[in-house]
Coordinates of C-alpha atoms in Angstrom, one line a residue:
M29 CA 112.0 122.1 71.4
S30 CA 111.9 122.2 75.3
E31 CA 113.3 119.5 77.7
Y32 CA 109.5 119.0 79.3
L33 CA 107.8 118.5 76.0
R34 CA 110.5 116.4 75.1
L35 CA 110.3 113.9 77.9
N36 CA 106.2 114.6 78.0
R37 CA 106.0 113.5 74.4
A38 CA 108.1 110.6 74.9
Q39 CA 106.0 109.3 77.3
W40 CA 103.0 109.9 74.9
D41 CA 104.8 108.4 72.5
E42 CA 104.8 105.1 74.4
R43 CA 101.8 104.9 76.3
A44 CA 99.6 105.5 73.1
P45 CA 99.6 102.1 71.6
A46 CA 99.0 100.2 75.0
H47 CA 96.6 102.8 76.4
A48 CA 94.6 101.7 73.0
A49 CA 95.0 98.1 72.7
S50 CA 94.2 98.5 77.3
P51 CA 90.2 97.8 78.4
G52 CA 90.7 100.8 80.2
Y53 CA 89.9 102.9 76.8
F54 CA 87.3 100.3 75.5
V55 CA 88.8 101.2 71.9
E56 CA 86.9 97.5 71.3
R57 CA 83.3 98.8 72.5
F58 CA 83.7 101.9 70.6
A59 CA 84.1 100.1 66.7
A60 CA 81.2 97.8 67.7
D61 CA 78.9 100.2 69.2
P62 CA 78.5 103.3 67.0
A63 CA 76.4 105.1 69.8
Y64 CA 78.8 104.4 72.9
L65 CA 80.2 107.5 74.1
S66 CA 83.2 107.6 76.6
D67 CA 82.8 107.4 80.7
V68 CA 84.5 111.2 80.2
I69 CA 81.6 112.7 78.2
R70 CA 78.8 110.6 79.0
F71 CA 79.5 112.2 82.6
D72 CA 80.3 115.9 81.0
R73 CA 77.1 115.5 78.5
P74 CA 74.1 117.4 81.3
R75 CA 76.8 120.1 81.6
L76 CA 77.7 120.4 77.9
G77 CA 74.7 120.6 76.6
D78 CA 73.2 120.2 72.6
V79 CA 76.6 120.1 70.3
E80 CA 75.0 119.5 67.4
G81 CA 76.8 121.0 64.3
L82 CA 78.9 122.9 66.3
R83 CA 82.5 123.2 65.0
A84 CA 84.9 122.0 68.1
V85 CA 88.4 121.4 68.5
H86 CA 89.5 119.1 71.7
L87 CA 92.9 120.1 73.1
Q88 CA 95.2 117.6 74.2
C89 CA 93.0 114.6 72.9
H90 CA 94.9 111.7 72.7
I91 CA 94.2 108.6 71.5
G92 CA 90.9 110.4 70.7
T93 CA 87.8 108.4 72.2
D94 CA 86.7 111.5 73.9
T95 CA 87.1 113.6 70.7
L96 CA 85.1 110.5 68.6
S97 CA 82.1 110.8 71.3
L98 CA 81.7 114.5 70.8
H99 CA 81.3 114.2 66.9
R100 CA 78.5 111.1 68.5
L101 CA 76.7 114.0 69.4
G102 CA 77.1 116.0 66.1
A103 CA 79.6 118.9 66.9
R104 CA 82.6 118.8 63.7
V105 CA 85.6 118.2 65.5
T106 CA 88.3 118.7 65.4
G107 CA 91.6 117.1 67.5
L108 CA 95.0 118.3 68.6
D109 CA 97.6 116.9 70.0
F110 CA 101.6 116.9 70.1
S111 CA 102.2 113.1 70.4
P112 CA 102.2 111.8 67.0
A113 CA 102.2 108.1 68.2
S114 CA 98.4 109.3 69.8
L115 CA 97.3 110.6 66.8
E116 CA 98.3 107.3 65.0
Q117 CA 96.0 105.5 67.2
A118 CA 93.3 108.1 66.9
R119 CA 93.2 108.1 63.1
A120 CA 93.1 104.7 63.3
L121 CA 90.2 104.4 65.4
A122 CA 87.9 107.2 63.5
E123 CA 88.8 105.1 60.3
R124 CA 87.7 102.0 62.3
T125 CA 84.4 103.7 63.2
G126 CA 83.8 105.6 59.6
A127 CA 83.9 109.1 62.0
G128 CA 84.5 112.1 59.9
V129 CA 86.9 113.9 62.7
D130 CA 89.9 115.8 61.4
F131 CA 93.0 115.1 63.8
V132 CA 96.4 118.1 64.0
E133 CA 99.5 117.2 65.1
S134 CA 100.7 120.6 67.6
D135 CA 101.8 121.9 71.2
V136 CA 98.7 123.2 72.6
Y137 CA 100.4 126.8 72.6
A138 CA 101.1 126.6 68.9
A139 CA 97.6 125.5 68.3
L140 CA 97.1 129.0 66.8
D141 CA 99.6 128.7 64.0
V142 CA 97.6 125.5 62.8
L143 CA 94.2 126.3 63.4
E144 CA 91.7 129.1 62.2
P145 CA 91.8 131.5 64.7
G146 CA 88.2 132.9 65.9
S147 CA 86.7 129.9 64.4
F148 CA 85.2 127.6 66.8
D149 CA 82.0 127.7 69.0
L150 CA 83.3 125.2 71.0
V151 CA 87.3 124.7 72.6
Y152 CA 87.0 121.5 74.8
T153 CA 89.4 119.8 76.9
G154 CA 89.3 116.9 78.9
V155 CA 90.9 115.4 82.4
G156 CA 94.2 115.3 83.0
A157 CA 95.3 118.5 80.5
L158 CA 96.7 121.6 82.2
C159 CA 98.9 119.5 84.4
W160 CA 101.1 119.4 81.1
L161 CA 101.6 122.8 80.8
P162 CA 103.4 125.2 82.5
D163 CA 101.7 128.7 82.2
V164 CA 98.2 128.2 82.0
R165 CA 97.6 132.3 80.8
R166 CA 99.3 131.3 78.0
W167 CA 96.8 128.5 77.7
A168 CA 93.9 130.6 78.3
A169 CA 95.2 133.5 75.3
V170 CA 94.8 130.3 73.2
V171 CA 91.7 129.1 74.0
A172 CA 90.2 133.1 73.7
G173 CA 92.6 133.0 70.6
L174 CA 90.6 129.8 68.5
L175 CA 87.2 130.8 69.8
R176 CA 84.4 132.4 68.0
P177 CA 82.6 135.7 69.3
G178 CA 79.5 134.1 71.8
G179 CA 81.8 130.8 71.2
R180 CA 82.6 129.0 74.8
L181 CA 85.1 126.8 76.6
F182 CA 83.9 123.6 78.8
I183 CA 86.8 121.8 81.0
R184 CA 86.6 119.0 83.0
E185 CA 89.8 118.7 84.8
G186 CA 91.6 117.0 87.8
H187 CA 90.6 119.2 90.3
P188 CA 94.5 121.4 92.0
M189 CA 93.7 119.9 95.1
L190 CA 94.1 116.8 94.1
W191 CA 96.8 117.0 92.3
S192 CA 98.6 118.4 95.8
I193 CA 97.8 114.8 97.7
D194 CA 100.4 112.9 98.6
E195 CA 98.7 109.7 97.1
T196 CA 101.4 107.2 98.4
R197 CA 100.3 107.6 102.5
G198 CA 99.1 103.9 103.8
D199 CA 97.9 105.5 107.2
G200 CA 94.5 107.0 105.6
V201 CA 95.3 110.8 106.1
L202 CA 94.5 113.3 103.0
A203 CA 98.1 115.3 103.2
V204 CA 98.9 118.5 100.9
D205 CA 102.5 117.5 100.1
Y206 CA 103.1 118.9 96.9
P207 CA 102.3 123.0 95.4
Y208 CA 98.9 123.6 94.8
F209 CA 100.0 126.8 93.4
E210 CA 101.7 127.1 89.6
R211 CA 105.3 127.7 90.1
E212 CA 108.2 128.1 87.5
D213 CA 110.0 124.8 88.5
P214 CA 108.4 121.3 87.2
L215 CA 107.3 118.8 89.4
V216 CA 109.7 115.9 88.1
W217 CA 107.7 112.4 88.3
D218 CA 109.4 109.3 87.4
E219 CA 106.6 106.6 87.3
G220 CA 106.8 103.4 84.9
T221 CA 102.8 103.0 84.9
T222 CA 99.7 104.5 83.4
Y223 CA 96.3 104.6 84.5
V224 CA 94.7 102.0 82.8
P225 CA 95.5 98.3 82.8
T226 CA 98.2 97.1 81.0
E227 CA 101.4 94.5 81.2
T228 CA 103.5 96.9 79.0
K229 CA 106.5 97.6 80.5
F230 CA 108.0 101.6 80.0
V231 CA 110.7 103.1 79.0
N232 CA 110.0 106.2 79.0
T233 CA 109.3 107.2 82.1
V234 CA 110.4 110.7 83.3
T235 CA 107.3 113.9 83.1
H236 CA 107.9 117.3 84.1
Q237 CA 104.4 118.2 85.0
W238 CA 102.4 121.7 87.0
N239 CA 100.0 122.9 89.3
H240 CA 97.3 125.2 88.8
G241 CA 95.6 127.0 91.5
L242 CA 91.7 127.0 90.9
G243 CA 91.9 130.8 90.8
E244 CA 94.7 130.6 88.7
I245 CA 92.6 129.1 86.1
V246 CA 89.8 131.4 86.0
G247 CA 91.6 134.4 86.5
A248 CA 93.4 133.4 83.4
V249 CA 90.1 132.9 81.6
L250 CA 89.1 135.8 82.6
G251 CA 91.9 138.1 82.2
E252 CA 91.4 136.7 78.4
G253 CA 87.7 138.9 78.3
L254 CA 86.3 135.3 78.6
E255 CA 83.0 135.2 80.7
L256 CA 82.7 132.7 83.6
T257 CA 79.4 130.9 83.2
M258 CA 79.8 127.7 84.8
L259 CA 82.3 126.3 87.6
Q260 CA 81.1 123.4 89.6
E261 CA 83.6 121.1 92.0
H262 CA 82.4 117.0 91.8
D263 CA 83.5 114.6 94.5
S264 CA 84.5 111.9 91.7
C265 CA 87.0 111.6 88.7
P266 CA 87.2 109.4 86.0
W267 CA 90.2 107.2 87.0
D268 CA 91.0 106.0 90.7
P269 CA 93.4 109.2 91.7
M270 CA 94.5 107.6 95.1
P271 CA 94.4 103.5 95.0
G272 CA 93.7 102.2 98.7
F273 CA 91.4 105.6 99.1
C274 CA 89.1 105.4 96.5
V275 CA 86.2 103.0 95.4
G276 CA 84.6 103.1 91.5
D277 CA 80.7 103.0 91.0
E278 CA 78.9 101.6 87.9
H279 CA 79.1 104.7 85.9
G280 CA 83.3 104.6 85.8
E281 CA 83.6 107.5 88.4
Y282 CA 86.0 107.2 91.5
R283 CA 85.4 108.7 94.4
L284 CA 87.0 108.5 98.5
A285 CA 85.5 105.4 100.2
D286 CA 85.3 107.0 103.7
R287 CA 83.7 110.9 103.4
P288 CA 84.4 111.7 100.0
E289 CA 83.1 115.5 100.6
R290 CA 86.4 115.9 102.2
L291 CA 88.2 116.2 98.7
P292 CA 87.1 117.9 95.3
L293 CA 88.4 115.7 92.5
T294 CA 87.5 117.4 89.8
Y295 CA 85.9 120.5 88.9
T296 CA 83.8 121.5 84.9
L297 CA 84.7 124.8 84.0
Q298 CA 83.2 127.2 81.0
A299 CA 83.5 130.4 79.9
R300 CA 82.1 132.5 76.9
K301 CA 83.8 134.3 75.2
R302 CA 81.8 138.0 74.6
P303 CA 79.7 138.5 71.4
V304 CA 81.1 141.6 69.0

């Protein structure tokens, strides 16, 4: 196993039960309310449109709350993730809620080895996914391979400008300090925290991550023969990306407290595989 996969999987394996127990993932709300949808999917829904009856795959699905939300919107959905501990939590949630969702363990680059190529109407990827992948072109090739002719990709993701900002400054300056463009060498982080409330003390704290410029992402999708149908940048994201800089709203979205128009925090990209 590659070093980045080993380190990153250990990190996600350790955080999965803490995330499932955290109020930030609303697992109990999902169990109590059969109509409940994740904040992420509620934000996506106007752009996502009708998914009733679509065969969908959610890549890098983690503990499955967005996957379950797609199921509740009527999709026939499969979740894929490389973390067995995350999938254990996802399957437990699906069982608690009586949801007919399949979950498959795989690195995203190996998805075509474990899923039927050319069989999905929708490939869905949520926020905080691409930064764990070293090569966005390989990712786009997997997406294209999974889609049937006429099928589409939907991704809402952290904006590469956000990932390039030094969020640790205390002077209010938005300073670009990390790579915007994809590099071969990873950014190596050693962080003992996570993005939802928890009192868990983590041991696996080192991760490898990569940024990918927006042009690189679009170019990778176009390079696989997909047609771009939507590209929107948003001034908000569904977690607090820069504590001290951002404020939350009633929908679970965070944006800069001071002049949010200065920085895109996320983007939505949709693309369609050309019909034969």
